Amino acid sequence: MLERVVRLFEAFDSDTPAITVTELARRAALPPATASRLIGELVGYGWLRRDADRRVRIGVRMWELAVRASPTLGLREAAMPFMEDLHAVVGHHVQLGVLQHREVLYVDRLSAPGAVRNVSRFGGRMPLHATSPGLVLLAHSPADFQESILAGPLRAFTERTPSDPRTLRVLLGEIRRIGYAYCDGFIDDLATAVAAPLRGSGDQVVAALSVIVPRDGSARSILPAVLAAARGISRALQSPSVPAPA
């Protein structure tokens, strides 16, 4: 029973927050009658809900429990004051990313009306090799993990995406040397992203702070602000009162 419930929840993703019962049953590899019964029970507990079109969504109760128990809660609370100050300077997107399996998971974001296009999503995942926070996290990962990522596949989102293993090895070394990732049109031809590492206990890199701005040369001017915010967050994370991100 528990496995079936897990499969229902894992059928949702950032691209499909609302799903029909039929599609949800298909994605979870469950008989429609079984899926419908389980969905009805989960709706009753508030873990799922139905919208006006009878499509199924994650329920408020599930969201409440997830936020309360989130292993990144301490990270987000420590980072937010610095993210807000940085956002006031940048005026576009400021994001917080962590390593999740073989991708970067975006656990917080500040944006603004009219901000440059952003293909990543809050609560969504993106490849490590093509994103500024992903490259920062990959650059500070163990060598065997790096090699497993470089073994591919390495999708090219634009002609500037580093998708050659040799090029990426050089880039990762440069990121470690200079202390940040500068990604000019790696994911989107219209945007430049900059990311810096966030260090917790033992000076280990536990997350990455990134900004996304228009690809007009402005990213260089806000780089000092990004690095200053990252240092401030790192100091906060190294406080004994802040739980380490899982």
PDB file of C-alpha atoms in Angstrom:
ATOM      1  CA  MET A   1       0.000   0.000   0.000  1.00  0.00           C
ATOM      2  CA  LEU A   2       2.725   2.466   0.980  1.00  0.00           C
ATOM      3  CA  GLU A   3       4.624   1.789  -2.239  1.00  0.00           C
ATOM      4  CA  ARG A   4       1.509   2.597  -4.265  1.00  0.00           C
ATOM      5  CA  VAL A   5       1.011   5.879  -2.431  1.00  0.00           C
ATOM      6  CA  VAL A   6       4.647   6.810  -3.033  1.00  0.00           C
ATOM      7  CA  ARG A   7       4.248   6.092  -6.743  1.00  0.00           C
ATOM      8  CA  LEU A   8       1.224   8.393  -6.882  1.00  0.00           C
ATOM      9  CA  PHE A   9       3.149  11.295  -5.340  1.00  0.00           C
ATOM     10  CA  GLU A  10       6.206  10.705  -7.491  1.00  0.00           C
ATOM     11  CA  ALA A  11       4.023  11.008 -10.599  1.00  0.00           C
ATOM     12  CA  PHE A  12       3.846  14.766 -10.006  1.00  0.00           C
ATOM     13  CA  ASP A  13       6.618  17.039 -11.233  1.00  0.00           C
ATOM     14  CA  SER A  14       7.221  20.761 -11.716  1.00  0.00           C
ATOM     15  CA  ASP A  15       5.869  20.598 -15.280  1.00  0.00           C
ATOM     16  CA  THR A  16       2.614  18.864 -14.333  1.00  0.00           C
ATOM     17  CA  PRO A  17       1.262  20.097 -10.983  1.00  0.00           C
ATOM     18  CA  ALA A  18      -2.261  18.973 -11.927  1.00  0.00           C
ATOM     19  CA  ILE A  19      -3.032  15.542 -13.399  1.00  0.00           C
ATOM     20  CA  THR A  20      -6.188  13.660 -14.324  1.00  0.00           C
ATOM     21  CA  VAL A  21      -6.950  10.483 -12.429  1.00  0.00           C
ATOM     22  CA  THR A  22      -6.431   8.441 -15.595  1.00  0.00           C
ATOM     23  CA  GLU A  23      -3.008   9.963 -16.266  1.00  0.00           C
ATOM     24  CA  LEU A  24      -2.010   9.671 -12.621  1.00  0.00           C
ATOM     25  CA  ALA A  25      -2.892   5.972 -12.655  1.00  0.00           C
ATOM     26  CA  ARG A  26      -0.835   5.501 -15.838  1.00  0.00           C
ATOM     27  CA  ARG A  27       2.214   7.303 -14.457  1.00  0.00           C
ATOM     28  CA  ALA A  28       2.042   5.375 -11.187  1.00  0.00           C
ATOM     29  CA  ALA A  29       1.526   2.065 -13.055  1.00  0.00           C
ATOM     30  CA  LEU A  30      -1.630   1.364 -11.064  1.00  0.00           C
ATOM     31  CA  PRO A  31      -5.023   0.018 -12.168  1.00  0.00           C
ATOM     32  CA  PRO A  32      -7.419   2.971 -12.592  1.00  0.00           C
ATOM     33  CA  ALA A  33      -9.793   1.632  -9.934  1.00  0.00           C
ATOM     34  CA  THR A  34      -6.945   1.271  -7.411  1.00  0.00           C
ATOM     35  CA  ALA A  35      -5.593   4.718  -8.189  1.00  0.00           C
ATOM     36  CA  SER A  36      -9.032   6.286  -7.901  1.00  0.00           C
ATOM     37  CA  ARG A  37      -9.637   4.663  -4.503  1.00  0.00           C
ATOM     38  CA  LEU A  38      -6.253   5.738  -3.126  1.00  0.00           C
ATOM     39  CA  ILE A  39      -6.659   9.264  -4.484  1.00  0.00           C
ATOM     40  CA  GLY A  40     -10.047   9.524  -2.804  1.00  0.00           C
ATOM     41  CA  GLU A  41      -8.555   8.532   0.544  1.00  0.00           C
ATOM     42  CA  LEU A  42      -5.616  10.932   0.170  1.00  0.00           C
ATOM     43  CA  VAL A  43      -7.988  13.764  -0.732  1.00  0.00           C
ATOM     44  CA  GLY A  44      -9.892  13.024   2.467  1.00  0.00           C
ATOM     45  CA  TYR A  45      -6.682  13.439   4.480  1.00  0.00           C
ATOM     46  CA  GLY A  46      -5.770  16.654   2.653  1.00  0.00           C
ATOM     47  CA  TRP A  47      -2.641  15.137   1.096  1.00  0.00           C
ATOM     48  CA  LEU A  48      -4.147  15.514  -2.367  1.00  0.00           C
ATOM     49  CA  ARG A  49      -6.896  17.785  -3.659  1.00  0.00           C
ATOM     50  CA  ARG A  50      -9.088  18.118  -6.727  1.00  0.00           C
ATOM     51  CA  ASP A  51      -9.354  21.396  -8.631  1.00  0.00           C
ATOM     52  CA  ALA A  52     -12.417  22.766 -10.425  1.00  0.00           C
ATOM     53  CA  ASP A  53     -11.657  20.578 -13.467  1.00  0.00           C
ATOM     54  CA  ARG A  54     -11.438  17.460 -11.262  1.00  0.00           C
ATOM     55  CA  ARG A  55      -7.710  17.195 -11.874  1.00  0.00           C
ATOM     56  CA  VAL A  56      -5.607  16.071  -8.933  1.00  0.00           C
ATOM     57  CA  ARG A  57      -3.037  18.284  -7.189  1.00  0.00           C
ATOM     58  CA  ILE A  58      -0.781  18.019  -4.157  1.00  0.00           C
ATOM     59  CA  GLY A  59      -2.818  18.985  -1.092  1.00  0.00           C
ATOM     60  CA  VAL A  60      -2.120  21.787   1.343  1.00  0.00           C
ATOM     61  CA  ARG A  61      -1.631  19.325   4.199  1.00  0.00           C
ATOM     62  CA  MET A  62       1.141  17.549   2.286  1.00  0.00           C
ATOM     63  CA  TRP A  63       2.791  20.881   1.490  1.00  0.00           C
ATOM     64  CA  GLU A  64       2.570  21.905   5.157  1.00  0.00           C
ATOM     65  CA  LEU A  65       4.256  18.724   6.350  1.00  0.00           C
ATOM     66  CA  ALA A  66       6.946  18.932   3.662  1.00  0.00           C
ATOM     67  CA  VAL A  67       7.839  22.535   4.509  1.00  0.00           C
ATOM     68  CA  ARG A  68       7.885  21.865   8.250  1.00  0.00           C
ATOM     69  CA  ALA A  69      10.161  18.832   7.907  1.00  0.00           C
ATOM     70  CA  SER A  70      12.286  20.104   5.019  1.00  0.00           C
ATOM     71  CA  PRO A  71      16.004  19.275   5.483  1.00  0.00           C
ATOM     72  CA  THR A  72      16.772  22.596   3.746  1.00  0.00           C
ATOM     73  CA  LEU A  73      14.693  24.682   6.179  1.00  0.00           C
ATOM     74  CA  GLY A  74      17.729  25.874   8.167  1.00  0.00           C
ATOM     75  CA  LEU A  75      19.572  26.677   4.944  1.00  0.00           C
ATOM     76  CA  ARG A  76      16.683  28.690   3.560  1.00  0.00           C
ATOM     77  CA  GLU A  77      16.148  30.615   6.789  1.00  0.00           C
ATOM     78  CA  ALA A  78      19.856  31.471   7.016  1.00  0.00           C
ATOM     79  CA  ALA A  79      20.015  32.502   3.362  1.00  0.00           C
ATOM     80  CA  MET A  80      16.832  34.552   2.987  1.00  0.00           C
ATOM     81  CA  PRO A  81      17.986  37.876   4.535  1.00  0.00           C
ATOM     82  CA  PHE A  82      21.042  37.870   2.251  1.00  0.00           C
ATOM     83  CA  MET A  83      18.985  36.790  -0.745  1.00  0.00           C
ATOM     84  CA  GLU A  84      16.587  39.674  -0.165  1.00  0.00           C
ATOM     85  CA  ASP A  85      19.452  42.197  -0.054  1.00  0.00           C
ATOM     86  CA  LEU A  86      21.003  40.689  -3.185  1.00  0.00           C
ATOM     87  CA  HIS A  87      17.659  40.707  -4.970  1.00  0.00           C
ATOM     88  CA  ALA A  88      17.326  44.426  -4.290  1.00  0.00           C
ATOM     89  CA  VAL A  89      20.620  44.910  -6.146  1.00  0.00           C
ATOM     90  CA  VAL A  90      20.006  42.432  -8.982  1.00  0.00           C
ATOM     91  CA  GLY A  91      16.332  43.051  -9.686  1.00  0.00           C
ATOM     92  CA  HIS A  92      15.964  39.723 -11.499  1.00  0.00           C
ATOM     93  CA  HIS A  93      16.255  36.150 -10.173  1.00  0.00           C
ATOM     94  CA  VAL A  94      18.112  35.082  -7.029  1.00  0.00           C
ATOM     95  CA  GLN A  95      18.101  31.334  -6.362  1.00  0.00           C
ATOM     96  CA  LEU A  96      19.246  28.766  -3.842  1.00  0.00           C
ATOM     97  CA  GLY A  97      20.243  25.321  -5.098  1.00  0.00           C
ATOM     98  CA  VAL A  98      21.370  22.067  -3.497  1.00  0.00           C
ATOM     99  CA  LEU A  99      22.727  18.809  -4.888  1.00  0.00           C
ATOM    100  CA  GLN A 100      20.015  16.178  -5.173  1.00  0.00           C
ATOM    101  CA  HIS A 101      21.184  12.885  -6.626  1.00  0.00           C
ATOM    102  CA  ARG A 102      22.665  13.876 -10.018  1.00  0.00           C
ATOM    103  CA  GLU A 103      20.933  17.238 -10.442  1.00  0.00           C
ATOM    104  CA  VAL A 104      20.627  20.638  -8.817  1.00  0.00           C
ATOM    105  CA  LEU A 105      17.380  21.126  -6.902  1.00  0.00           C
ATOM    106  CA  TYR A 106      16.121  24.713  -6.536  1.00  0.00           C
ATOM    107  CA  VAL A 107      14.856  25.096  -2.968  1.00  0.00           C
ATOM    108  CA  ASP A 108      14.204  28.840  -2.891  1.00  0.00           C
ATOM    109  CA  ARG A 109      13.876  31.784  -5.272  1.00  0.00           C
ATOM    110  CA  LEU A 110      13.208  35.496  -5.404  1.00  0.00           C
ATOM    111  CA  SER A 111      12.053  37.018  -8.696  1.00  0.00           C
ATOM    112  CA  ALA A 112      10.444  40.199  -9.958  1.00  0.00           C
ATOM    113  CA  PRO A 113       7.887  41.246 -12.587  1.00  0.00           C
ATOM    114  CA  GLY A 114       9.633  41.700 -15.903  1.00  0.00           C
ATOM    115  CA  ALA A 115      12.680  39.652 -14.870  1.00  0.00           C
ATOM    116  CA  VAL A 116      14.675  37.900 -17.574  1.00  0.00           C
ATOM    117  CA  ARG A 117      13.343  34.556 -18.740  1.00  0.00           C
ATOM    118  CA  ASN A 118      14.231  31.695 -16.396  1.00  0.00           C
ATOM    119  CA  VAL A 119      13.861  28.067 -17.489  1.00  0.00           C
ATOM    120  CA  SER A 120      14.534  26.662 -14.010  1.00  0.00           C
ATOM    121  CA  ARG A 121      11.719  26.427 -11.499  1.00  0.00           C
ATOM    122  CA  PHE A 122      11.327  26.641  -7.750  1.00  0.00           C
ATOM    123  CA  GLY A 123      11.142  23.059  -6.543  1.00  0.00           C
ATOM    124  CA  GLY A 124      12.432  21.862  -9.914  1.00  0.00           C
ATOM    125  CA  ARG A 125      15.666  20.231 -10.992  1.00  0.00           C
ATOM    126  CA  MET A 126      18.209  20.985 -13.707  1.00  0.00           C
ATOM    127  CA  PRO A 127      21.390  19.295 -14.969  1.00  0.00           C
ATOM    128  CA  LEU A 128      24.594  19.986 -13.077  1.00  0.00           C
ATOM    129  CA  HIS A 129      26.809  20.580 -16.114  1.00  0.00           C
ATOM    130  CA  ALA A 130      24.694  23.342 -17.673  1.00  0.00           C
ATOM    131  CA  THR A 131      23.659  25.522 -14.714  1.00  0.00           C
ATOM    132  CA  SER A 132      25.706  27.906 -12.603  1.00  0.00           C
ATOM    133  CA  PRO A 133      24.699  26.402  -9.202  1.00  0.00           C
ATOM    134  CA  GLY A 134      25.067  22.916 -10.660  1.00  0.00           C
ATOM    135  CA  LEU A 135      28.597  23.629 -11.839  1.00  0.00           C
ATOM    136  CA  VAL A 136      29.541  25.060  -8.434  1.00  0.00           C
ATOM    137  CA  LEU A 137      28.191  21.973  -6.676  1.00  0.00           C
ATOM    138  CA  LEU A 138      29.836  19.644  -9.190  1.00  0.00           C
ATOM    139  CA  ALA A 139      33.188  21.450  -8.908  1.00  0.00           C
ATOM    140  CA  HIS A 140      33.242  20.780  -5.157  1.00  0.00           C
ATOM    141  CA  SER A 141      32.034  17.164  -5.357  1.00  0.00           C
ATOM    142  CA  PRO A 142      34.253  14.089  -5.041  1.00  0.00           C
ATOM    143  CA  ALA A 143      36.288  13.220  -8.138  1.00  0.00           C
ATOM    144  CA  ASP A 144      34.486   9.921  -8.759  1.00  0.00           C
ATOM    145  CA  PHE A 145      31.116  11.678  -8.723  1.00  0.00           C
ATOM    146  CA  GLN A 146      32.417  14.312 -11.149  1.00  0.00           C
ATOM    147  CA  GLU A 147      33.616  11.606 -13.524  1.00  0.00           C
ATOM    148  CA  SER A 148      30.253   9.833 -13.380  1.00  0.00           C
ATOM    149  CA  ILE A 149      28.553  13.065 -14.472  1.00  0.00           C
ATOM    150  CA  LEU A 150      31.147  13.808 -17.162  1.00  0.00           C
ATOM    151  CA  ALA A 151      30.571  10.326 -18.575  1.00  0.00           C
ATOM    152  CA  GLY A 152      27.259  11.712 -19.813  1.00  0.00           C
ATOM    153  CA  PRO A 153      24.878  12.189 -21.315  1.00  0.00           C
ATOM    154  CA  LEU A 154      25.620  15.947 -21.350  1.00  0.00           C
ATOM    155  CA  ARG A 155      22.767  17.773 -23.027  1.00  0.00           C
ATOM    156  CA  ALA A 156      23.564  20.976 -24.924  1.00  0.00           C
ATOM    157  CA  PHE A 157      20.808  23.542 -24.306  1.00  0.00           C
ATOM    158  CA  THR A 158      22.514  26.205 -26.439  1.00  0.00           C
ATOM    159  CA  GLU A 159      25.661  26.350 -28.549  1.00  0.00           C
ATOM    160  CA  ARG A 160      27.464  27.684 -25.439  1.00  0.00           C
ATOM    161  CA  THR A 161      26.521  24.816 -23.102  1.00  0.00           C
ATOM    162  CA  PRO A 162      29.704  22.999 -22.010  1.00  0.00           C
ATOM    163  CA  SER A 163      28.922  19.470 -23.170  1.00  0.00           C
ATOM    164  CA  ASP A 164      32.429  18.145 -23.815  1.00  0.00           C
ATOM    165  CA  PRO A 165      34.008  16.299 -20.842  1.00  0.00           C
ATOM    166  CA  ARG A 166      37.455  17.795 -21.409  1.00  0.00           C
ATOM    167  CA  THR A 167      36.036  21.323 -21.538  1.00  0.00           C
ATOM    168  CA  LEU A 168      34.049  20.668 -18.375  1.00  0.00           C
ATOM    169  CA  ARG A 169      37.072  19.391 -16.455  1.00  0.00           C
ATOM    170  CA  VAL A 170      38.899  22.626 -17.223  1.00  0.00           C
ATOM    171  CA  LEU A 171      35.824  24.668 -16.281  1.00  0.00           C
ATOM    172  CA  LEU A 172      35.386  22.871 -12.947  1.00  0.00           C
ATOM    173  CA  GLY A 173      39.011  23.538 -12.071  1.00  0.00           C
ATOM    174  CA  GLU A 174      38.571  27.211 -12.919  1.00  0.00           C
ATOM    175  CA  ILE A 175      35.464  27.436 -10.733  1.00  0.00           C
ATOM    176  CA  ARG A 176      37.383  26.015  -7.778  1.00  0.00           C
ATOM    177  CA  ARG A 177      40.225  28.462  -8.416  1.00  0.00           C
ATOM    178  CA  ILE A 178      38.213  31.700  -8.785  1.00  0.00           C
ATOM    179  CA  GLY A 179      35.380  30.798  -6.381  1.00  0.00           C
ATOM    180  CA  TYR A 180      32.363  31.212  -8.646  1.00  0.00           C
ATOM    181  CA  ALA A 181      30.697  29.996 -11.876  1.00  0.00           C
ATOM    182  CA  TYR A 182      29.980  32.428 -14.704  1.00  0.00           C
ATOM    183  CA  CYS A 183      27.598  30.934 -17.255  1.00  0.00           C
ATOM    184  CA  ASP A 184      26.995  33.162 -20.245  1.00  0.00           C
ATOM    185  CA  GLY A 185      24.111  31.730 -22.244  1.00  0.00           C
ATOM    186  CA  PHE A 186      24.652  28.136 -21.065  1.00  0.00           C
ATOM    187  CA  ILE A 187      20.935  27.402 -20.589  1.00  0.00           C
ATOM    188  CA  ASP A 188      19.255  30.292 -22.400  1.00  0.00           C
ATOM    189  CA  ASP A 189      20.684  32.566 -25.104  1.00  0.00           C
ATOM    190  CA  LEU A 190      19.047  35.548 -23.388  1.00  0.00           C
ATOM    191  CA  ALA A 191      20.434  35.032 -19.881  1.00  0.00           C
ATOM    192  CA  THR A 192      23.677  34.980 -17.915  1.00  0.00           C
ATOM    193  CA  ALA A 193      23.904  33.164 -14.587  1.00  0.00           C
ATOM    194  CA  VAL A 194      26.452  33.551 -11.819  1.00  0.00           C
ATOM    195  CA  ALA A 195      26.740  31.260  -8.793  1.00  0.00           C
ATOM    196  CA  ALA A 196      28.927  31.055  -5.694  1.00  0.00           C
ATOM    197  CA  PRO A 197      29.363  28.218  -3.184  1.00  0.00           C
ATOM    198  CA  LEU A 198      27.783  28.256   0.269  1.00  0.00           C
ATOM    199  CA  ARG A 199      29.889  26.598   2.931  1.00  0.00           C
ATOM    200  CA  GLY A 200      28.651  24.983   6.118  1.00  0.00           C
ATOM    201  CA  SER A 201      30.350  23.176   8.958  1.00  0.00           C
ATOM    202  CA  GLY A 202      33.906  22.153   8.184  1.00  0.00           C
ATOM    203  CA  ASP A 203      33.955  24.592   5.267  1.00  0.00           C
ATOM    204  CA  GLN A 204      32.190  22.026   3.082  1.00  0.00           C
ATOM    205  CA  VAL A 205      30.110  23.288   0.161  1.00  0.00           C
ATOM    206  CA  VAL A 206      26.485  22.480   1.007  1.00  0.00           C
ATOM    207  CA  ALA A 207      24.595  24.668  -1.488  1.00  0.00           C
ATOM    208  CA  ALA A 208      24.993  27.349  -4.133  1.00  0.00           C
ATOM    209  CA  LEU A 209      23.653  30.880  -4.434  1.00  0.00           C
ATOM    210  CA  SER A 210      22.934  32.022  -7.988  1.00  0.00           C
ATOM    211  CA  VAL A 211      21.533  34.972  -9.897  1.00  0.00           C
ATOM    212  CA  ILE A 212      20.140  35.134 -13.415  1.00  0.00           C
ATOM    213  CA  VAL A 213      20.283  38.431 -15.302  1.00  0.00           C
ATOM    214  CA  PRO A 214      19.935  39.510 -18.946  1.00  0.00           C
ATOM    215  CA  ARG A 215      22.833  38.583 -21.194  1.00  0.00           C
ATOM    216  CA  ASP A 216      23.926  42.177 -21.657  1.00  0.00           C
ATOM    217  CA  GLY A 217      27.188  42.281 -19.713  1.00  0.00           C
ATOM    218  CA  SER A 218      25.569  43.364 -16.449  1.00  0.00           C
ATOM    219  CA  ALA A 219      26.478  40.125 -14.644  1.00  0.00           C
ATOM    220  CA  ARG A 220      30.095  41.236 -14.138  1.00  0.00           C
ATOM    221  CA  SER A 221      28.974  44.327 -12.260  1.00  0.00           C
ATOM    222  CA  ILE A 222      26.859  42.396  -9.743  1.00  0.00           C
ATOM    223  CA  LEU A 223      29.450  39.659  -9.150  1.00  0.00           C
ATOM    224  CA  PRO A 224      30.887  41.373  -6.011  1.00  0.00           C
ATOM    225  CA  ALA A 225      27.396  41.505  -4.502  1.00  0.00           C
ATOM    226  CA  VAL A 226      26.860  37.790  -5.208  1.00  0.00           C
ATOM    227  CA  LEU A 227      30.163  36.853  -3.575  1.00  0.00           C
ATOM    228  CA  ALA A 228      29.485  39.067  -0.562  1.00  0.00           C
ATOM    229  CA  ALA A 229      26.033  37.519  -0.072  1.00  0.00           C
ATOM    230  CA  ALA A 230      27.515  34.018  -0.365  1.00  0.00           C
ATOM    231  CA  ARG A 231      30.093  34.820   2.309  1.00  0.00           C
ATOM    232  CA  GLY A 232      27.368  36.168   4.603  1.00  0.00           C
ATOM    233  CA  ILE A 233      25.223  33.070   4.162  1.00  0.00           C
ATOM    234  CA  SER A 234      28.229  30.824   4.761  1.00  0.00           C
ATOM    235  CA  ARG A 235      28.968  32.582   8.033  1.00  0.00           C
ATOM    236  CA  ALA A 236      25.354  32.123   9.087  1.00  0.00           C
ATOM    237  CA  LEU A 237      25.418  28.438   8.109  1.00  0.00           C
ATOM    238  CA  GLN A 238      28.518  27.842  10.207  1.00  0.00           C
ATOM    239  CA  SER A 239      26.703  29.011  13.326  1.00  0.00           C
ATOM    240  CA  PRO A 240      26.058  26.092  15.729  1.00  0.00           C
ATOM    241  CA  SER A 241      22.389  27.076  15.894  1.00  0.00           C
ATOM    242  CA  VAL A 242      21.775  26.356  12.200  1.00  0.00           C
ATOM    243  CA  PRO A 243      21.105  22.682  11.351  1.00  0.00           C
ATOM    244  CA  ALA A 244      23.238  21.337   8.511  1.00  0.00           C
ATOM    245  CA  PRO A 245      21.351  20.761   5.226  1.00  0.00           C
ATOM    246  CA  ALA A 246      20.773  17.063   4.537  1.00  0.00           C
TER     247      ALA A 246
END
